[in-house]
Amino acid sequence: MKTATFTEKRKFIVKLGKMLHKYGTPAYRLEAHLMEVATYLDLKSSFVMSPTSVTFVIWTDGHEDEYTHVARVDPGDHDLGSLADTDDLVNQMLEGKLSLHEVDEQLDLIFVAPNYYNKLATGVAFATSGGAFAMLMGTSWYDVVWSALLSSIVYLFVLWSGRSKRVAHMLEPLVAIVSSIIACAISVYFAPEINIRLVVLSSIIVFIPGLALALGLAELAARHLVSGTARVMDSLMLLFKLYFGGFIGIGIGFALFGQADFVQPEPLPAWSPWLAIFLLCSSLIVIFRTKIKHAVWSIASGFIAYGTTIGSAMYLDYTLGTFVGALAVGIFSNLFNRVVNAPASIVAMQGLIVLVPGSKTYIGLNSLIEGQDFVYAEHIGQQTFLIFMSLVAGLIFANVALPPKKSL
C-alpha cells in the first residue's frame, strides 16, 4: 500500500466515496468511513457530503501534495447488495489481504454489475409491498388485493422511466395520478368495498419518503446540517408531488366514473399484521437489492421493530413504543455489524421502514387539505412528529448501548 502514489490514492478515495454515495449511505457514516480509509492510506482528509454534491479535500502530512474534488451528483438510491460488496473489498484492503490496485479493479466490476434480482422478481416485490402495506393498515382483503395489482402497474411505469427521461422526471406524480384514476374505476365497476385513498397510498408506498425523512433528521441530529436539511426538504417535496398526484387523480377519477356507495367489508383477522411484516420485509429485500445471505437478518429486523413497538406500546405511549422499537433495531443492526462485519444499515433499513411514519405524513397531509381521514388517526400531525423524534433518539441511544464495530 505504501508504494501507491498520491494520485492513485486520491483517485481511489474519490471513486469509493461516489460509489458509497450512490448506494444510499448517509452523510455522517460516509464521511467517517472515508476518513478511516484515508488515514489507512497515510493521507489527511476532509469531506463534505450532501444528497446532490460531494466534496473531497485530500493532502499529505507535510502538504507536499494537495487535491480538492467537488462534483454534482444525483441523490443515492438504496442498493444494499452493492454496498455490502464494496464494504467487503475495503475490509480486505484494511486487513492487508488485497492491494489498492486489486480493490480498485474490483470496484469497477461492482459498479457495472447487474441487479441481483431480475425484473420479474422486482415486479413481484413491488406488488407484494403494496399488498403487505394495505394488510398492515388492517382494513380488508379487497384493499390488499387491489393494492397489489395497482403496485404492479406502478412498476411498469418505473420500467418505462428507465427508458424515458421525461417519464423519469415526472414519475412520482404520474404514478399517483394513474393509481388514483384506476382505483376510482375499480370502486365503481368492481369493488365498492375498497378504501380508495388507502389503496392509492399502498400502491405508491415504495415512493413515500418516510425513510429519507428519518435519515435526514438523523443527519441533523449528528450536526450534518447541510446534508440533513437537503434530505429533509427533498423528502418533503417528493411527498408533496405524490399527494398532488393523488389529489388530482382522484378528482379526475370521480369526474370520469362517479362515486360508488361505500360497502363496509369484513375486517382482516388479528394475525394479519405479522404476515404483512414478513411479506413487506421479504419484498424490501428485492427492492433494496439485499444479498440473500443477509435476508434472514433483514426479516428478523422487521419483526423486532414491529414486535418491540407493539409490545412496549401496551404499557407505554405509542410514541415511546416507537422509541423502544428504534432502540431495539439499532442494537440489533449494530450486533449484525459486529457478527457479520457488514454495514449496519443493511438490516437497519428493514426495521426503520416498519417504524417510520411516512404513510402517516401522507395521511396527515390529506387530513389538512381535505379535512378528512381515510383511516382513523387521532392527532396525526403531532403523533407523526413525535414518532420521527423517537426514531432518531432510539438510534442515537442504540449506538451508545452497543457501538458499531465500524463507521459504515
PDB file of C-alpha atoms in Angstrom, residues 31-232:
ATOM      1  CA  GLU A  31     -17.628  10.885   5.813  1.00  0.00           C
ATOM      2  CA  ALA A  32     -16.424   8.861   8.808  1.00  0.00           C
ATOM      3  CA  HIS A  33     -15.723   5.817   6.631  1.00  0.00           C
ATOM      4  CA  LEU A  34     -13.782   7.774   4.015  1.00  0.00           C
ATOM      5  CA  MET A  35     -11.702   9.413   6.737  1.00  0.00           C
ATOM      6  CA  GLU A  36     -10.857   5.963   8.094  1.00  0.00           C
ATOM      7  CA  VAL A  37      -9.732   4.789   4.639  1.00  0.00           C
ATOM      8  CA  ALA A  38      -7.708   7.972   4.042  1.00  0.00           C
ATOM      9  CA  THR A  39      -5.940   7.557   7.397  1.00  0.00           C
ATOM     10  CA  TYR A  40      -5.039   3.979   6.471  1.00  0.00           C
ATOM     11  CA  LEU A  41      -3.516   5.299   3.236  1.00  0.00           C
ATOM     12  CA  ASP A  42      -1.384   7.802   5.235  1.00  0.00           C
ATOM     13  CA  LEU A  43      -3.372  10.790   3.986  1.00  0.00           C
ATOM     14  CA  LYS A  44      -5.067  13.709   5.713  1.00  0.00           C
ATOM     15  CA  SER A  45      -8.602  14.402   4.550  1.00  0.00           C
ATOM     16  CA  SER A  46     -11.803  16.376   4.940  1.00  0.00           C
ATOM     17  CA  PHE A  47     -15.135  15.573   3.327  1.00  0.00           C
ATOM     18  CA  VAL A  48     -18.489  17.314   2.916  1.00  0.00           C
ATOM     19  CA  MET A  49     -21.297  15.109   1.574  1.00  0.00           C
ATOM     20  CA  SER A  50     -24.850  16.053   0.700  1.00  0.00           C
ATOM     21  CA  PRO A  51     -27.551  14.295  -1.352  1.00  0.00           C
ATOM     22  CA  THR A  52     -26.661  16.284  -4.503  1.00  0.00           C
ATOM     23  CA  SER A  53     -22.975  17.172  -4.115  1.00  0.00           C
ATOM     24  CA  VAL A  54     -19.711  15.680  -2.851  1.00  0.00           C
ATOM     25  CA  THR A  55     -16.546  17.498  -1.766  1.00  0.00           C
ATOM     26  CA  PHE A  56     -13.201  15.776  -1.207  1.00  0.00           C
ATOM     27  CA  VAL A  57     -10.147  17.570   0.224  1.00  0.00           C
ATOM     28  CA  ILE A  58      -7.091  15.300   0.457  1.00  0.00           C
ATOM     29  CA  TRP A  59      -3.490  16.141   1.319  1.00  0.00           C
ATOM     30  CA  THR A  60      -0.274  14.570   2.558  1.00  0.00           C
ATOM     31  CA  ASP A  61       1.087  15.125   6.058  1.00  0.00           C
ATOM     32  CA  GLY A  62       3.519  17.845   5.019  1.00  0.00           C
ATOM     33  CA  HIS A  63       1.170  19.394   2.416  1.00  0.00           C
ATOM     34  CA  GLU A  64       3.592  18.404  -0.360  1.00  0.00           C
ATOM     35  CA  ASP A  65       0.556  17.170  -2.329  1.00  0.00           C
ATOM     36  CA  GLU A  66      -2.976  18.532  -2.089  1.00  0.00           C
ATOM     37  CA  TYR A  67      -6.148  17.754  -4.021  1.00  0.00           C
ATOM     38  CA  THR A  68      -9.714  19.096  -3.962  1.00  0.00           C
ATOM     39  CA  HIS A  69     -12.584  17.478  -5.832  1.00  0.00           C
ATOM     40  CA  VAL A  70     -16.121  18.897  -5.997  1.00  0.00           C
ATOM     41  CA  ALA A  71     -18.839  17.219  -8.042  1.00  0.00           C
ATOM     42  CA  ARG A  72     -22.597  17.475  -8.609  1.00  0.00           C
ATOM     43  CA  VAL A  73     -24.205  14.047  -8.132  1.00  0.00           C
ATOM     44  CA  ASP A  74     -27.691  12.587  -8.173  1.00  0.00           C
ATOM     45  CA  PRO A  75     -29.268  11.545  -4.859  1.00  0.00           C
ATOM     46  CA  GLY A  76     -28.290   7.998  -3.972  1.00  0.00           C
ATOM     47  CA  ASP A  77     -30.621   5.010  -4.200  1.00  0.00           C
ATOM     48  CA  HIS A  78     -30.545   2.123  -1.742  1.00  0.00           C
ATOM     49  CA  ASP A  79     -28.510  -0.750  -3.216  1.00  0.00           C
ATOM     50  CA  LEU A  80     -27.593  -2.785  -0.150  1.00  0.00           C
ATOM     51  CA  GLY A  81     -26.068  -5.669  -2.109  1.00  0.00           C
ATOM     52  CA  SER A  82     -23.513  -3.457  -3.854  1.00  0.00           C
ATOM     53  CA  LEU A  83     -22.913  -1.641  -0.564  1.00  0.00           C
ATOM     54  CA  ALA A  84     -22.073  -4.963   1.105  1.00  0.00           C
ATOM     55  CA  ASP A  85     -19.734  -5.978  -1.745  1.00  0.00           C
ATOM     56  CA  THR A  86     -17.943  -2.621  -1.671  1.00  0.00           C
ATOM     57  CA  ASP A  87     -17.555  -2.733   2.094  1.00  0.00           C
ATOM     58  CA  ASP A  88     -16.185  -6.279   1.937  1.00  0.00           C
ATOM     59  CA  LEU A  89     -13.484  -5.205  -0.527  1.00  0.00           C
ATOM     60  CA  VAL A  90     -12.458  -2.260   1.620  1.00  0.00           C
ATOM     61  CA  ASN A  91     -12.312  -4.532   4.686  1.00  0.00           C
ATOM     62  CA  GLN A  92      -9.943  -6.863   2.867  1.00  0.00           C
ATOM     63  CA  MET A  93      -7.737  -3.910   1.942  1.00  0.00           C
ATOM     64  CA  LEU A  94      -7.684  -2.607   5.516  1.00  0.00           C
ATOM     65  CA  GLU A  95      -6.710  -6.104   6.699  1.00  0.00           C
ATOM     66  CA  GLY A  96      -3.860  -6.229   4.165  1.00  0.00           C
ATOM     67  CA  LYS A  97      -5.370  -9.080   2.130  1.00  0.00           C
ATOM     68  CA  LEU A  98      -5.784  -7.031  -1.068  1.00  0.00           C
ATOM     69  CA  SER A  99      -3.744  -4.208  -2.539  1.00  0.00           C
ATOM     70  CA  LEU A 100      -5.179  -0.848  -3.517  1.00  0.00           C
ATOM     71  CA  HIS A 101      -4.847  -1.723  -7.209  1.00  0.00           C
ATOM     72  CA  GLU A 102      -6.744  -5.002  -6.752  1.00  0.00           C
ATOM     73  CA  VAL A 103      -9.556  -3.320  -4.833  1.00  0.00           C
ATOM     74  CA  ASP A 104      -9.743  -0.540  -7.417  1.00  0.00           C
ATOM     75  CA  GLU A 105     -10.232  -3.074 -10.213  1.00  0.00           C
ATOM     76  CA  GLN A 106     -12.897  -4.945  -8.246  1.00  0.00           C
ATOM     77  CA  LEU A 107     -14.788  -1.709  -7.574  1.00  0.00           C
ATOM     78  CA  ASP A 108     -15.115  -1.198 -11.332  1.00  0.00           C
ATOM     79  CA  LEU A 109     -16.740  -4.633 -11.610  1.00  0.00           C
ATOM     80  CA  ILE A 110     -19.198  -3.888  -8.799  1.00  0.00           C
ATOM     81  CA  PHE A 111     -20.112  -0.547 -10.387  1.00  0.00           C
ATOM     82  CA  VAL A 112     -21.202  -2.170 -13.669  1.00  0.00           C
ATOM     83  CA  ALA A 113     -22.650  -5.364 -12.157  1.00  0.00           C
ATOM     84  CA  PRO A 114     -26.338  -6.014 -12.983  1.00  0.00           C
ATOM     85  CA  ASN A 115     -29.079  -6.145 -10.376  1.00  0.00           C
ATOM     86  CA  TYR A 116     -29.040  -9.285  -8.203  1.00  0.00           C
ATOM     87  CA  TYR A 117     -32.745  -9.756  -8.975  1.00  0.00           C
ATOM     88  CA  ASN A 118     -34.359  -9.791 -12.416  1.00  0.00           C
ATOM     89  CA  LYS A 119     -37.251  -7.560 -13.489  1.00  0.00           C
ATOM     90  CA  LEU A 120     -39.880 -10.226 -12.797  1.00  0.00           C
ATOM     91  CA  ALA A 121     -38.706 -10.665  -9.202  1.00  0.00           C
ATOM     92  CA  THR A 122     -38.655  -6.902  -8.713  1.00  0.00           C
ATOM     93  CA  GLY A 123     -42.168  -6.592 -10.150  1.00  0.00           C
ATOM     94  CA  VAL A 124     -43.444  -9.277  -7.763  1.00  0.00           C
ATOM     95  CA  ALA A 125     -41.708  -7.423  -4.909  1.00  0.00           C
ATOM     96  CA  PHE A 126     -43.478  -4.172  -5.843  1.00  0.00           C
ATOM     97  CA  ALA A 127     -46.852  -5.953  -5.857  1.00  0.00           C
ATOM     98  CA  THR A 128     -46.090  -7.667  -2.552  1.00  0.00           C
ATOM     99  CA  SER A 129     -45.025  -4.440  -0.863  1.00  0.00           C
ATOM    100  CA  GLY A 130     -48.266  -2.691  -1.834  1.00  0.00           C
ATOM    101  CA  GLY A 131     -50.452  -5.562  -0.675  1.00  0.00           C
ATOM    102  CA  ALA A 132     -48.444  -6.020   2.530  1.00  0.00           C
ATOM    103  CA  PHE A 133     -48.763  -2.355   3.462  1.00  0.00           C
ATOM    104  CA  ALA A 134     -52.542  -2.437   2.945  1.00  0.00           C
ATOM    105  CA  MET A 135     -52.628  -5.560   5.127  1.00  0.00           C
ATOM    106  CA  LEU A 136     -50.568  -3.800   7.785  1.00  0.00           C
ATOM    107  CA  MET A 137     -53.098  -0.960   7.852  1.00  0.00           C
ATOM    108  CA  GLY A 138     -55.718  -3.573   8.815  1.00  0.00           C
ATOM    109  CA  THR A 139     -58.591  -2.664   6.504  1.00  0.00           C
ATOM    110  CA  SER A 140     -59.836  -5.508   4.246  1.00  0.00           C
ATOM    111  CA  TRP A 141     -58.741  -8.199   1.804  1.00  0.00           C
ATOM    112  CA  TYR A 142     -60.246  -6.116  -1.012  1.00  0.00           C
ATOM    113  CA  ASP A 143     -57.733  -3.365  -0.293  1.00  0.00           C
ATOM    114  CA  VAL A 144     -54.879  -5.883  -0.103  1.00  0.00           C
ATOM    115  CA  VAL A 145     -55.610  -7.495  -3.477  1.00  0.00           C
ATOM    116  CA  TRP A 146     -56.275  -4.294  -5.403  1.00  0.00           C
ATOM    117  CA  SER A 147     -53.286  -2.536  -3.835  1.00  0.00           C
ATOM    118  CA  ALA A 148     -51.033  -5.360  -5.024  1.00  0.00           C
ATOM    119  CA  LEU A 149     -52.477  -5.109  -8.540  1.00  0.00           C
ATOM    120  CA  LEU A 150     -52.004  -1.333  -8.703  1.00  0.00           C
ATOM    121  CA  SER A 151     -48.443  -1.679  -7.384  1.00  0.00           C
ATOM    122  CA  SER A 152     -47.704  -3.960 -10.344  1.00  0.00           C
ATOM    123  CA  ILE A 153     -48.967  -1.259 -12.696  1.00  0.00           C
ATOM    124  CA  VAL A 154     -46.779   1.288 -10.886  1.00  0.00           C
ATOM    125  CA  TYR A 155     -43.754  -0.933 -11.530  1.00  0.00           C
ATOM    126  CA  LEU A 156     -44.469  -0.798 -15.275  1.00  0.00           C
ATOM    127  CA  PHE A 157     -44.081   2.970 -15.081  1.00  0.00           C
ATOM    128  CA  VAL A 158     -40.817   2.512 -13.170  1.00  0.00           C
ATOM    129  CA  LEU A 159     -39.530   0.359 -16.049  1.00  0.00           C
ATOM    130  CA  TRP A 160     -40.725   2.983 -18.529  1.00  0.00           C
ATOM    131  CA  SER A 161     -38.882   5.711 -16.606  1.00  0.00           C
ATOM    132  CA  GLY A 162     -35.651   3.791 -17.152  1.00  0.00           C
ATOM    133  CA  ARG A 163     -36.094   4.323 -20.901  1.00  0.00           C
ATOM    134  CA  SER A 164     -37.512   7.851 -20.916  1.00  0.00           C
ATOM    135  CA  LYS A 165     -36.049  10.902 -19.174  1.00  0.00           C
ATOM    136  CA  ARG A 166     -39.351  12.763 -19.463  1.00  0.00           C
ATOM    137  CA  VAL A 167     -41.203   9.989 -17.617  1.00  0.00           C
ATOM    138  CA  ALA A 168     -38.400   9.755 -15.035  1.00  0.00           C
ATOM    139  CA  HIS A 169     -38.702  13.498 -14.346  1.00  0.00           C
ATOM    140  CA  MET A 170     -42.452  13.255 -13.594  1.00  0.00           C
ATOM    141  CA  LEU A 171     -42.565   9.662 -12.317  1.00  0.00           C
ATOM    142  CA  GLU A 172     -43.852  10.286  -8.768  1.00  0.00           C
ATOM    143  CA  PRO A 173     -46.903  12.471  -9.570  1.00  0.00           C
ATOM    144  CA  LEU A 174     -47.586  10.383 -12.687  1.00  0.00           C
ATOM    145  CA  VAL A 175     -47.886   7.064 -10.831  1.00  0.00           C
ATOM    146  CA  ALA A 176     -50.034   8.728  -8.163  1.00  0.00           C
ATOM    147  CA  ILE A 177     -52.402  10.122 -10.813  1.00  0.00           C
ATOM    148  CA  VAL A 178     -52.684   6.825 -12.699  1.00  0.00           C
ATOM    149  CA  SER A 179     -53.170   4.797  -9.494  1.00  0.00           C
ATOM    150  CA  SER A 180     -55.884   7.179  -8.301  1.00  0.00           C
ATOM    151  CA  ILE A 181     -57.840   7.091 -11.571  1.00  0.00           C
ATOM    152  CA  ILE A 182     -57.697   3.282 -11.738  1.00  0.00           C
ATOM    153  CA  ALA A 183     -58.716   2.993  -8.058  1.00  0.00           C
ATOM    154  CA  CYS A 184     -61.773   5.160  -8.714  1.00  0.00           C
ATOM    155  CA  ALA A 185     -62.741   2.920 -11.643  1.00  0.00           C
ATOM    156  CA  ILE A 186     -62.279  -0.198  -9.501  1.00  0.00           C
ATOM    157  CA  SER A 187     -64.547   1.191  -6.771  1.00  0.00           C
ATOM    158  CA  VAL A 188     -67.344   1.860  -9.268  1.00  0.00           C
ATOM    159  CA  TYR A 189     -67.180  -1.222 -11.516  1.00  0.00           C
ATOM    160  CA  PHE A 190     -65.580  -3.992  -9.463  1.00  0.00           C
ATOM    161  CA  ALA A 191     -65.235  -3.455  -5.712  1.00  0.00           C
ATOM    162  CA  PRO A 192     -67.213  -0.746  -3.877  1.00  0.00           C
ATOM    163  CA  GLU A 193     -65.666  -2.186  -0.689  1.00  0.00           C
ATOM    164  CA  ILE A 194     -62.236  -0.637  -1.297  1.00  0.00           C
ATOM    165  CA  ASN A 195     -60.919   2.388   0.562  1.00  0.00           C
ATOM    166  CA  ILE A 196     -59.813   4.414  -2.466  1.00  0.00           C
ATOM    167  CA  ARG A 197     -57.278   6.676  -0.762  1.00  0.00           C
ATOM    168  CA  LEU A 198     -55.714   3.829   1.194  1.00  0.00           C
ATOM    169  CA  VAL A 199     -55.383   1.728  -1.953  1.00  0.00           C
ATOM    170  CA  VAL A 200     -53.689   4.646  -3.719  1.00  0.00           C
ATOM    171  CA  LEU A 201     -51.304   5.154  -0.789  1.00  0.00           C
ATOM    172  CA  SER A 202     -50.499   1.430  -0.687  1.00  0.00           C
ATOM    173  CA  SER A 203     -49.821   1.281  -4.424  1.00  0.00           C
ATOM    174  CA  ILE A 204     -47.247   4.092  -4.225  1.00  0.00           C
ATOM    175  CA  ILE A 205     -45.837   3.181  -0.799  1.00  0.00           C
ATOM    176  CA  VAL A 206     -42.415   2.451  -2.331  1.00  0.00           C
ATOM    177  CA  PHE A 207     -42.122   6.164  -3.190  1.00  0.00           C
ATOM    178  CA  ILE A 208     -43.287   7.540   0.187  1.00  0.00           C
ATOM    179  CA  PRO A 209     -40.152   9.191   1.638  1.00  0.00           C
ATOM    180  CA  GLY A 210     -40.575   8.194   5.272  1.00  0.00           C
ATOM    181  CA  LEU A 211     -37.145   6.563   5.450  1.00  0.00           C
ATOM    182  CA  ALA A 212     -35.477   9.532   3.746  1.00  0.00           C
ATOM    183  CA  LEU A 213     -37.109  11.897   6.252  1.00  0.00           C
ATOM    184  CA  ALA A 214     -35.854   9.781   9.149  1.00  0.00           C
ATOM    185  CA  LEU A 215     -32.326   9.672   7.704  1.00  0.00           C
ATOM    186  CA  GLY A 216     -32.401  13.436   7.154  1.00  0.00           C
ATOM    187  CA  LEU A 217     -33.377  14.037  10.767  1.00  0.00           C
ATOM    188  CA  ALA A 218     -30.662  11.611  11.903  1.00  0.00           C
ATOM    189  CA  GLU A 219     -28.111  13.610   9.891  1.00  0.00           C
ATOM    190  CA  LEU A 220     -29.344  16.825  11.507  1.00  0.00           C
ATOM    191  CA  ALA A 221     -29.016  15.193  14.920  1.00  0.00           C
ATOM    192  CA  ALA A 222     -25.431  14.287  14.001  1.00  0.00           C
ATOM    193  CA  ARG A 223     -24.907  18.012  13.143  1.00  0.00           C
ATOM    194  CA  HIS A 224     -24.500  17.359   9.425  1.00  0.00           C
ATOM    195  CA  LEU A 225     -26.716  20.345   8.780  1.00  0.00           C
ATOM    196  CA  VAL A 226     -26.292  20.812   5.028  1.00  0.00           C
ATOM    197  CA  SER A 227     -26.905  17.170   4.148  1.00  0.00           C
ATOM    198  CA  GLY A 228     -29.715  16.763   6.681  1.00  0.00           C
ATOM    199  CA  THR A 229     -31.557  19.901   5.567  1.00  0.00           C
ATOM    200  CA  ALA A 230     -31.224  18.981   1.892  1.00  0.00           C
ATOM    201  CA  ARG A 231     -32.502  15.446   2.505  1.00  0.00           C
ATOM    202  CA  VAL A 232     -35.476  16.615   4.578  1.00  0.00           C
TER     203      VAL A 232
END
